[in-house]
mmCIF file of C-alpha atoms in Angstrom:
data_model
loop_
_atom_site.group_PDB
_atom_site.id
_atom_site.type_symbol
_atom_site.label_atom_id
_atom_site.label_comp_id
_atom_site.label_asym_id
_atom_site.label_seq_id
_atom_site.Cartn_x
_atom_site.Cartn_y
_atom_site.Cartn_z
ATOM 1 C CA UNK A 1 0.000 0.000 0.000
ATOM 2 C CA UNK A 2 1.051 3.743 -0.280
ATOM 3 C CA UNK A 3 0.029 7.127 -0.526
ATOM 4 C CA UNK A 4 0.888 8.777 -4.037
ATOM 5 C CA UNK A 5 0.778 12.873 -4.389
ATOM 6 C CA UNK A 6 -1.630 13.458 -7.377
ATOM 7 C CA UNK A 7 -4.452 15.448 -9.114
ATOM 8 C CA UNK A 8 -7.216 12.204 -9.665
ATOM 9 C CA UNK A 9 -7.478 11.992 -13.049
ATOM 10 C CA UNK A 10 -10.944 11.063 -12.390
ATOM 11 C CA UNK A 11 -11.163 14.935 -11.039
ATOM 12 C CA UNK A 12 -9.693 15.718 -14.248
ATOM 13 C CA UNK A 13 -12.102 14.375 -16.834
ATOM 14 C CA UNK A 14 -15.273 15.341 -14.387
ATOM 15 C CA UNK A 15 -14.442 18.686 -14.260
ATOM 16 C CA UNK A 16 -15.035 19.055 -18.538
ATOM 17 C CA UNK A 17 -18.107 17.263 -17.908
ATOM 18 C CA UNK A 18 -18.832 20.114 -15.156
ATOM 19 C CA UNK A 19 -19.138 18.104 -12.226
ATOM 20 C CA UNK A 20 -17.784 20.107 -9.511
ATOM 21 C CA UNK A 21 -18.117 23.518 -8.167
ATOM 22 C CA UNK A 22 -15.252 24.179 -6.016
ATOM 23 C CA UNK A 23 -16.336 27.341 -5.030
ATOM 24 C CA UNK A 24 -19.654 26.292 -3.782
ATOM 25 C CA UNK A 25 -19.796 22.914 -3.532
ATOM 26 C CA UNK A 26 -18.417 21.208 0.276
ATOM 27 C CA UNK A 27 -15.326 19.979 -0.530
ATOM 28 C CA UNK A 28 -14.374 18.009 2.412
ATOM 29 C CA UNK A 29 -10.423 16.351 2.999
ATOM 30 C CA UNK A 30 -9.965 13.156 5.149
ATOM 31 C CA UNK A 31 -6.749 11.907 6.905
ATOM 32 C CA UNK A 32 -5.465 8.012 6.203
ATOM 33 C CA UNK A 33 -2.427 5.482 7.533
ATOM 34 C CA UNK A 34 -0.101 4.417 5.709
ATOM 35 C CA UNK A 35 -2.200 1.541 5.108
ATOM 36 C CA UNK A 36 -3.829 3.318 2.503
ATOM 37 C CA UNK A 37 -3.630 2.931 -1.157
ATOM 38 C CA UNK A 38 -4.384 6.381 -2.646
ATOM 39 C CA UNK A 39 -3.138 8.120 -5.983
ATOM 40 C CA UNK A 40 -4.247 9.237 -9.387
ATOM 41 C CA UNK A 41 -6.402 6.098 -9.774
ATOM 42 C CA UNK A 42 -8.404 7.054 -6.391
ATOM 43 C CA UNK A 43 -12.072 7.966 -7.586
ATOM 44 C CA UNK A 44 -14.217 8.646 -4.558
ATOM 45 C CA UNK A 45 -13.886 9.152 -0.430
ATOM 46 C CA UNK A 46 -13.377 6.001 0.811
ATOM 47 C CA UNK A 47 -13.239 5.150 4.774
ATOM 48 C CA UNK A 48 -10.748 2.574 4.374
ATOM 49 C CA UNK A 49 -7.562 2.719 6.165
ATOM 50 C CA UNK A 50 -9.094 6.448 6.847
ATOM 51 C CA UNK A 51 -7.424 7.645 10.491
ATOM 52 C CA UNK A 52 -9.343 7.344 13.774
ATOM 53 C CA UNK A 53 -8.006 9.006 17.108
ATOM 54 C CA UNK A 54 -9.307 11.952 19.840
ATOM 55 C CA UNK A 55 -10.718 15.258 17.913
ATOM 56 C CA UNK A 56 -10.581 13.463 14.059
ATOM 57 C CA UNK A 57 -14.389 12.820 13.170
ATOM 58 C CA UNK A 58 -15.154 9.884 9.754
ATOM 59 C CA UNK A 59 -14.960 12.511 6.766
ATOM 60 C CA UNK A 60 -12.502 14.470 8.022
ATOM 61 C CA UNK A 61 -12.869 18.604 8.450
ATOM 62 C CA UNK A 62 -14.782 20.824 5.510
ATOM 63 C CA UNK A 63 -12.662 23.174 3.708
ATOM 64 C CA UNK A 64 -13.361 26.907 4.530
ATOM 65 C CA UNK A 65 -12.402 30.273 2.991
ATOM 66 C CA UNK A 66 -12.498 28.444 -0.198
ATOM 67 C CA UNK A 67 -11.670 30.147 -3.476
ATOM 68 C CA UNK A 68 -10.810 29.767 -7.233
ATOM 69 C CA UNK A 69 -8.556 32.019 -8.984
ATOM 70 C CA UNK A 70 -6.543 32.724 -11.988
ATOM 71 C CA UNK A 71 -3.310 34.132 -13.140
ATOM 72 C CA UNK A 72 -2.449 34.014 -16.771
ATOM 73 C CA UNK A 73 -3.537 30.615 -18.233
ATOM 74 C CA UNK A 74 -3.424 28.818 -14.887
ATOM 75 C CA UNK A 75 -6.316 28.015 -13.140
ATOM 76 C CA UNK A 76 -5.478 27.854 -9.280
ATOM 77 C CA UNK A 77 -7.990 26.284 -5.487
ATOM 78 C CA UNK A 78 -7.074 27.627 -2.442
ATOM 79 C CA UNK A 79 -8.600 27.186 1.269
ATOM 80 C CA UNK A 80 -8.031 27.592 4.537
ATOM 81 C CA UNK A 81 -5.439 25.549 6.014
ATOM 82 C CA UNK A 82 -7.276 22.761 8.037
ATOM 83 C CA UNK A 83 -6.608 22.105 11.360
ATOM 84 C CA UNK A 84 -7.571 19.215 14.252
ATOM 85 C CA UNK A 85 -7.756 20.509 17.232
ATOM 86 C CA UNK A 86 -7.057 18.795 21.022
ATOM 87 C CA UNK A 87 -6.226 15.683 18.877
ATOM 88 C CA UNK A 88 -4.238 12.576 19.147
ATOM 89 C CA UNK A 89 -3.618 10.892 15.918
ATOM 90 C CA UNK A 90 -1.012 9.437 13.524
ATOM 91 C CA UNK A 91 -1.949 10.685 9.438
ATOM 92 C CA UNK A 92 0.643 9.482 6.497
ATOM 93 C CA UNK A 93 -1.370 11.353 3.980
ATOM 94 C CA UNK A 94 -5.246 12.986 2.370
ATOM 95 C CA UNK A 95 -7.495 12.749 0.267
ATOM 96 C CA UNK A 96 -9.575 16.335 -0.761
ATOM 97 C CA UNK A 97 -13.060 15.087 -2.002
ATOM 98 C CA UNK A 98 -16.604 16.431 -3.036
ATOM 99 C CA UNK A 99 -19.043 16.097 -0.284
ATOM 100 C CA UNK A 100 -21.515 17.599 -2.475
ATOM 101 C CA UNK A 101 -21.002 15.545 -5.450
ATOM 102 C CA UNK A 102 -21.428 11.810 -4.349
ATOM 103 C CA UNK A 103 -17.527 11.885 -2.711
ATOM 104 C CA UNK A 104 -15.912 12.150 -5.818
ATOM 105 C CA UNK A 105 -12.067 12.237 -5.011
ATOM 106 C CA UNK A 106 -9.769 15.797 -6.159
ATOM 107 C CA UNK A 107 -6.429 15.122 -4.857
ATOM 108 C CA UNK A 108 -4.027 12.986 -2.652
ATOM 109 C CA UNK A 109 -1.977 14.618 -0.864
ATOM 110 C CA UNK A 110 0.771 12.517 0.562
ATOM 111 C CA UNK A 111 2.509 13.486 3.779
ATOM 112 C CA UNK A 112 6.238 11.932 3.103
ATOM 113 C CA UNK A 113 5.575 9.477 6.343
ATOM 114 C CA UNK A 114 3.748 8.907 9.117
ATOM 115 C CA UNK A 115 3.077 12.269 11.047
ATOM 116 C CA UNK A 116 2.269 12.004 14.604
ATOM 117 C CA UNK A 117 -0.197 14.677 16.891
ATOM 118 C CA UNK A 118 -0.822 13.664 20.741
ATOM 119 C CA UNK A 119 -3.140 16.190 22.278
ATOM 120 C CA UNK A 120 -2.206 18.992 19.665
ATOM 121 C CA UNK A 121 -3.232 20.878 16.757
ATOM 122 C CA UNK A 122 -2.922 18.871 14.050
ATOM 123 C CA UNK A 123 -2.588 20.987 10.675
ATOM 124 C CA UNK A 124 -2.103 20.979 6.684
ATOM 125 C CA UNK A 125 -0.698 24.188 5.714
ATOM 126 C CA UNK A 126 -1.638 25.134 2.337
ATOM 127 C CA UNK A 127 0.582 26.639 -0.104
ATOM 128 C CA UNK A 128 -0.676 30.163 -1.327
ATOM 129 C CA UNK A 129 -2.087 30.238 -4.802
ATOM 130 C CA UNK A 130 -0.079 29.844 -7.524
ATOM 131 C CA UNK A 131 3.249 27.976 -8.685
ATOM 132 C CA UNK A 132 2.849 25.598 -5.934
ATOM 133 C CA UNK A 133 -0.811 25.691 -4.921
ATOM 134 C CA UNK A 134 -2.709 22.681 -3.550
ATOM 135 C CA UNK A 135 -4.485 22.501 -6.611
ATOM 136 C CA UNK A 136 -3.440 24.203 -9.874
ATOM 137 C CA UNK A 137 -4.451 23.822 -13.432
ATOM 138 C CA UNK A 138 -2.332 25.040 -16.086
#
């Protein structure tokens, strides 16, 4: 099993056929172990090997302060960084899906290893929009 940074290319071809609304659908992202067997083949939310521990809920935290933006010919998503508060967990990577849209999978995100909170603040931190943003289209 392993976690594989991507774009799902399902994500990809749904977006032409104007399935998702990033801006105002609920675009959710859930936590997983290294258990987990996520990548650019991943199509939907999935609670296998998703994470359970003190302050992480099934589903994992909705993404706020969402917006979509563009420079040039690049098409960037940005949100606010999420963050698991008075929690005790161990996360190797995520998955950022479409609540709204039957859990259709966006993006892996994949940690490097296993990362480690114990009553803490758990939190991915974003990169700003643009060259290196969480989700970019160019």
């Amino acid at each position: 099993m392993a976690i594989s940074q991507a774009m799902c290319t399902s994500f990809k071809a749904e977006i032409l056929d104007e399935q998702h609304d990033l801006a105002a659908d609920t675009i959710k992202i859930a936590l997983y172990t290294s258990s987990a067997s996520l990548g650019a083949g991943t199509t939907a939310y999935s609670t296998s090997n998703e994470i359970s521990g003190t302050g992480y809920t099934a589903g994992g935290a909705t993404l706020s302060s969402k917006t979509v933006s563009t420079t040039g010919t690049t098409a960037y998503f940005d949100a606010a960084d999420p963050e698991w508060t008075s929690a005790s967990f161990t996360a190797n990577g995520a998955l950022i899906y479409n609540d709204t849209n039957s859990d259709k999978a966006i993006a892996v995100l994949a940690f490097g290893g296993d990362f480690t909170v114990s009553a803490g603040t758990f939190k991915i931190v974003f990169p700003a929009a643009g060259a290196n943003a969480i989700i970019r289209i160019d």
